[in-house]
């Protein structure tokens, strides 16, 4: 097990850190409101940081998403890379990869995911998909949605004819929407049913594409949570070092130090479990339980860290316009996305008990 970034991964991470630092400052994020930042998205895609994800692997993406999380930059980076770049590269047909991956890489195609599987979404009698997905993150930015139906089959749905998008506000400003499908045109991800597993696709024959994409998403968003937590903690450390009480910095108080130390250990636990799950996927090892472990840490530890970050700011942390409040909102959104801590822990226990 070696989580040391390759030279390419380290260079991409450092480039992403510079772009996010330059284009995702507090004033710019405040001006964006609940929308995404098209200039930042253009800068990321022009730098090749979306197209490179297929080569950098899931571990590389986790490193990049940490940098996004530190700034809570409002772009559909995680969604388009997970549900678009990595999902299509792993499970799409040759034709789908050739048609969609270049557009995803240059940002003209933005993919989000209707995950986990939606019981209300089913193939329509006359073709296409019908049903409603109450919340899809970054739907308002998307040109395509990767939809998991009631049978855990994956479909690529263009946003347009047969789809209705209604704006939904989440805890975090993720440009979310309610997706209604009415016999919406949809193509299966990978070979059409009946053509045989593995036909004309880069996926391994017999691979459960749904399980792989869900585990990939949980790992990637755990990496995003690690960055959100690291950013929150960094702001808290800076604040408590600068803020004085009775002639001494708050950071010299033992209670403050203990809270910060616990938050640091929680953040490292999120990071290392995400790294392990990502590394295992990249090396072709089973990683379903590891993805669930990372998701559990991201949920349970993530909410502790962002609460600590806000608490250590004192009264300033209660100001909804303060930068640390944005970390709090993102952390709380991520602690339940793709399953809360209790849900993923139950799923993990069932998976272990089944011996899978």
XYZ file of C-alpha atoms in Angstrom:
356
model
C 0.000 0.000 0.000
C 1.580 3.270 -1.143
C -0.375 6.523 -1.228
C 2.562 8.616 -2.423
C 1.299 10.667 -5.387
C 2.953 10.100 -8.725
C 4.719 13.049 -10.296
C 1.712 13.663 -12.557
C -0.728 13.500 -9.625
C 1.376 15.902 -7.538
C 1.683 18.380 -10.402
C -2.064 18.264 -11.070
C -2.826 18.746 -7.363
C -0.509 21.753 -7.122
C -1.999 23.295 -10.266
C -5.525 22.787 -8.932
C -4.533 24.372 -5.613
C -3.296 27.488 -7.426
C -6.416 27.797 -9.585
C -8.781 27.345 -6.657
C -6.812 29.804 -4.535
C -6.889 32.414 -7.305
C -10.511 32.005 -8.396
C -12.435 30.778 -5.340
C -11.916 33.503 -2.765
C -14.597 34.503 -0.264
C -15.874 37.538 -2.160
C -16.124 35.615 -5.409
C -17.999 32.763 -3.736
C -20.370 35.181 -2.075
C -21.094 36.798 -5.441
C -21.858 33.381 -6.977
C -24.695 32.773 -4.514
C -26.066 29.288 -5.107
C -24.829 29.110 -8.693
C -21.629 27.722 -10.142
C -18.699 29.827 -11.331
C -18.347 29.469 -15.122
C -14.984 31.260 -15.224
C -13.505 28.871 -12.666
C -14.957 25.880 -14.521
C -13.421 27.161 -17.748
C -10.037 27.586 -16.040
C -10.115 24.025 -14.672
C -11.037 22.453 -17.990
C -8.574 24.624 -19.946
C -5.823 23.441 -17.596
C -6.724 19.834 -18.435
C -7.752 19.010 -14.861
C -10.930 17.233 -15.942
C -9.553 15.379 -18.964
C -6.543 14.217 -16.921
C -8.652 12.378 -14.359
C -8.902 9.231 -16.482
C -5.101 8.955 -16.416
C -4.650 10.191 -12.830
C -7.094 7.621 -11.484
C -9.417 7.847 -8.513
C -6.546 8.610 -6.125
C -5.544 11.519 -8.334
C -9.133 12.772 -8.333
C -9.309 12.525 -4.538
C -6.196 14.697 -4.309
C -7.761 17.263 -6.644
C -11.074 17.255 -4.790
C -9.274 17.927 -1.517
C -8.104 21.195 -3.048
C -11.638 22.056 -4.131
C -12.927 21.254 -0.644
C -10.399 23.574 1.030
C -11.991 26.507 -0.774
C -15.555 25.145 -1.224
C -15.296 26.213 -4.874
C -18.654 26.131 -6.619
C -18.124 24.041 -9.742
C -19.524 20.601 -10.719
C -16.023 19.115 -10.608
C -16.689 16.063 -8.459
C -19.941 15.166 -10.211
C -18.701 15.470 -13.788
C -15.493 13.558 -13.046
C -17.193 10.716 -11.138
C -20.461 10.270 -13.020
C -18.987 11.336 -16.346
C -15.264 10.861 -16.844
C -14.608 7.834 -14.635
C -17.970 6.087 -15.094
C -17.934 6.303 -18.883
C -14.238 5.429 -19.102
C -14.794 2.314 -16.976
C -18.175 1.121 -18.209
C -19.075 2.917 -21.433
C -18.810 1.430 -24.887
C -16.027 2.471 -27.221
C -18.539 4.641 -29.096
C -19.721 6.316 -25.874
C -16.176 7.019 -24.777
C -15.210 8.506 -28.126
C -18.380 10.617 -28.275
C -18.586 11.900 -24.696
C -15.175 11.923 -23.035
C -13.661 14.740 -25.139
C -16.621 17.001 -24.318
C -16.437 16.148 -20.626
C -12.736 16.919 -20.689
C -13.159 20.360 -22.256
C -16.177 21.210 -20.105
C -18.762 21.448 -22.886
C -20.408 18.294 -21.517
C -21.232 18.283 -17.802
C -22.515 15.076 -16.226
C -24.123 14.648 -12.843
C -25.625 11.583 -11.199
C -29.054 10.593 -9.880
C -27.679 8.315 -7.164
C -28.270 6.071 -5.254
C -30.707 3.960 -7.311
C -34.119 5.590 -7.580
C -37.109 3.279 -6.888
C -39.430 5.685 -8.721
C -37.434 5.658 -11.972
C -38.240 2.879 -14.423
C -38.140 2.289 -18.175
C -41.321 3.665 -19.735
C -43.749 1.471 -21.665
C -43.080 3.307 -24.902
C -39.342 3.708 -24.404
C -37.144 6.062 -22.438
C -37.269 6.595 -18.686
C -40.043 7.932 -16.498
C -40.080 8.908 -12.844
C -38.941 11.626 -10.485
C -35.676 12.139 -8.638
C -36.263 14.622 -5.796
C -32.712 15.979 -5.620
C -29.848 15.807 -8.100
C -26.752 17.866 -7.220
C -25.430 20.217 -9.902
C -28.407 19.370 -12.101
C -28.766 23.020 -13.152
C -25.252 22.873 -14.648
C -25.606 19.478 -16.314
C -26.020 18.550 -19.953
C -26.384 14.842 -19.072
C -27.481 12.854 -16.033
C -26.286 9.344 -15.179
C -29.458 7.816 -13.767
C -29.584 4.623 -11.725
C -33.085 3.157 -12.074
C -35.006 0.875 -9.743
C -33.199 -2.157 -11.175
C -29.750 -0.580 -10.615
C -29.259 -0.187 -14.354
C -27.358 2.892 -15.486
C -28.708 5.236 -18.137
C -27.293 8.370 -19.723
C -30.052 10.937 -20.066
C -29.491 14.211 -21.966
C -31.074 17.175 -20.221
C -33.694 18.385 -22.682
C -36.661 16.654 -24.286
C -38.607 14.542 -21.816
C -36.854 16.043 -18.793
C -38.017 18.786 -16.466
C -35.618 20.529 -14.085
C -36.977 22.395 -11.080
C -34.581 24.393 -8.908
C -33.981 22.974 -5.428
C -31.987 24.601 -2.654
C -29.753 22.343 -0.570
C -27.774 23.008 2.583
C -24.725 23.612 0.388
C -24.915 25.691 -2.832
C -24.659 22.788 -5.264
C -26.899 24.103 -8.098
C -29.272 21.230 -7.395
C -32.591 20.429 -9.025
C -35.570 18.109 -8.988
C -35.513 15.900 -12.080
C -38.756 14.701 -13.630
C -38.502 12.199 -16.484
C -41.406 11.650 -18.856
C -40.392 8.970 -21.353
C -37.077 10.830 -21.539
C -34.663 9.569 -24.196
C -32.007 7.453 -22.473
C -29.179 5.191 -23.532
C -27.770 2.430 -21.345
C -24.255 3.006 -20.086
C -22.261 0.265 -21.748
C -23.637 -2.355 -24.145
C -27.391 -2.534 -24.596
C -29.178 -5.375 -22.774
C -28.866 -8.626 -24.665
C -25.535 -7.881 -26.336
C -23.574 -9.714 -23.655
C -21.458 -8.484 -20.741
C -18.267 -6.680 -21.617
C -19.207 -6.215 -25.288
C -17.542 -3.159 -26.842
C -16.704 -1.750 -23.430
C -13.700 -1.179 -21.253
C -15.344 -2.671 -18.169
C -14.541 -6.116 -16.882
C -17.128 -8.726 -17.941
C -19.562 -9.314 -15.099
C -18.640 -6.079 -13.313
C -21.540 -4.536 -11.418
C -21.334 -1.068 -12.948
C -23.796 0.429 -10.488
C -21.876 -0.814 -7.443
C -18.592 0.393 -8.909
C -19.878 3.890 -9.730
C -21.516 4.243 -6.311
C -18.342 3.135 -4.522
C -16.281 5.473 -6.696
C -18.614 8.362 -5.866
C -18.492 7.648 -2.147
C -14.702 7.585 -2.227
C -14.428 10.779 -4.268
C -16.871 12.718 -2.103
C -15.041 11.509 1.008
C -11.934 13.117 -0.489
C -13.942 16.299 -1.030
C -15.044 16.162 2.613
C -11.418 15.799 3.730
C -10.654 19.064 1.956
C -13.703 20.813 3.410
C -12.624 19.734 6.897
C -9.000 20.738 6.331
C -10.127 24.178 5.168
C -12.447 24.613 8.148
C -9.718 23.596 10.584
C -7.136 25.872 8.936
C -9.494 28.830 9.350
C -10.116 27.907 12.997
C -6.386 27.663 13.719
C -5.733 31.033 12.108
C -8.595 32.619 14.059
C -7.625 31.223 17.456
C -3.997 32.236 16.946
C -4.997 35.805 16.124
C -7.851 36.244 18.604
C -6.775 37.153 22.129
C -8.594 36.748 25.424
C -7.193 38.131 28.662
C -3.982 39.044 26.858
C -3.333 35.561 25.436
C -4.213 33.980 22.077
C -7.167 31.611 22.255
C -4.927 28.943 20.732
C -2.967 28.750 23.998
C -6.025 27.464 25.872
C -5.968 23.745 26.506
C -9.633 23.282 25.622
C -9.086 24.923 22.232
C -6.004 22.806 21.585
C -7.844 19.583 22.415
C -10.775 20.432 20.141
C -8.398 21.314 17.301
C -6.343 18.144 17.849
C -9.462 15.960 17.714
C -10.558 17.719 14.520
C -7.132 17.159 12.989
C -7.238 13.429 13.756
C -10.769 13.156 12.345
C -9.675 14.937 9.158
C -6.703 12.606 8.761
C -8.977 9.581 9.238
C -11.254 10.785 6.435
C -8.258 11.431 4.203
C -6.443 8.128 4.743
C -9.553 5.971 4.328
C -10.409 7.808 1.095
C -6.824 7.349 -0.122
C -6.922 3.613 0.627
C -10.227 3.038 -1.164
C -9.058 5.068 -4.174
C -5.671 3.316 -4.314
C -7.340 -0.098 -4.205
C -9.650 0.781 -7.085
C -6.766 2.103 -9.155
C -4.764 -1.086 -8.589
C -7.691 -3.392 -9.390
C -8.244 -4.645 -5.830
C -11.677 -5.104 -4.200
C -12.619 -1.870 -2.517
C -16.360 -1.933 -1.748
C -15.883 -2.195 2.024
C -13.118 0.409 1.921
C -15.364 2.881 0.073
C -18.055 2.402 2.708
C -15.483 2.909 5.457
C -14.363 6.170 3.859
C -17.994 7.274 3.496
C -18.661 6.503 7.167
C -15.680 8.577 8.309
C -16.677 11.394 5.947
C -20.152 11.452 7.483
C -19.489 10.919 11.173
C -16.117 12.648 11.518
C -16.910 15.278 8.902
C -19.798 16.756 10.831
C -17.707 16.810 14.021
C -14.936 18.741 12.306
C -17.104 21.417 10.698
C -18.976 21.911 13.973
C -15.621 22.349 15.711
C -14.438 24.806 13.081
C -17.534 26.932 13.556
C -17.460 26.628 17.368
C -13.827 27.736 17.630
C -14.732 30.931 15.806
C -17.038 31.888 18.657
C -19.692 34.426 17.743
C -18.107 34.990 14.322
C -18.864 31.383 13.440
C -22.576 32.083 13.735
C -22.346 34.737 11.004
C -23.768 33.167 7.845
C -21.558 35.482 5.790
C -18.329 34.270 7.425
C -16.148 31.975 5.252
C -16.148 29.217 7.892
C -19.938 28.997 7.674
C -19.608 27.836 4.072
C -17.411 24.942 5.230
C -20.066 24.121 7.811
C -22.775 24.000 5.122
C -20.671 21.851 2.779
C -19.691 19.507 5.607
C -23.287 18.973 6.640
C -24.358 18.391 3.032
C -21.602 15.849 2.495
C -22.291 13.987 5.741
C -25.558 12.677 4.279
C -24.869 12.582 0.545
C -24.974 8.985 -0.803
C -25.954 7.733 2.630
C -25.691 8.999 6.200
C -23.253 7.468 8.663
C -25.840 5.060 10.050
C -26.952 3.953 6.600
C -23.469 3.252 5.265
C -22.508 1.503 8.514
C -25.482 -0.845 8.143
C -24.569 -1.465 4.498
C -20.967 -2.136 5.505
C -22.038 -4.620 8.167
C -24.303 -6.451 5.744
C -21.550 -6.588 3.146
C -19.058 -8.011 5.645
C -21.605 -10.529 6.948
C -22.361 -11.711 3.440
C -18.680 -12.369 2.806
C -18.745 -10.325 -0.427
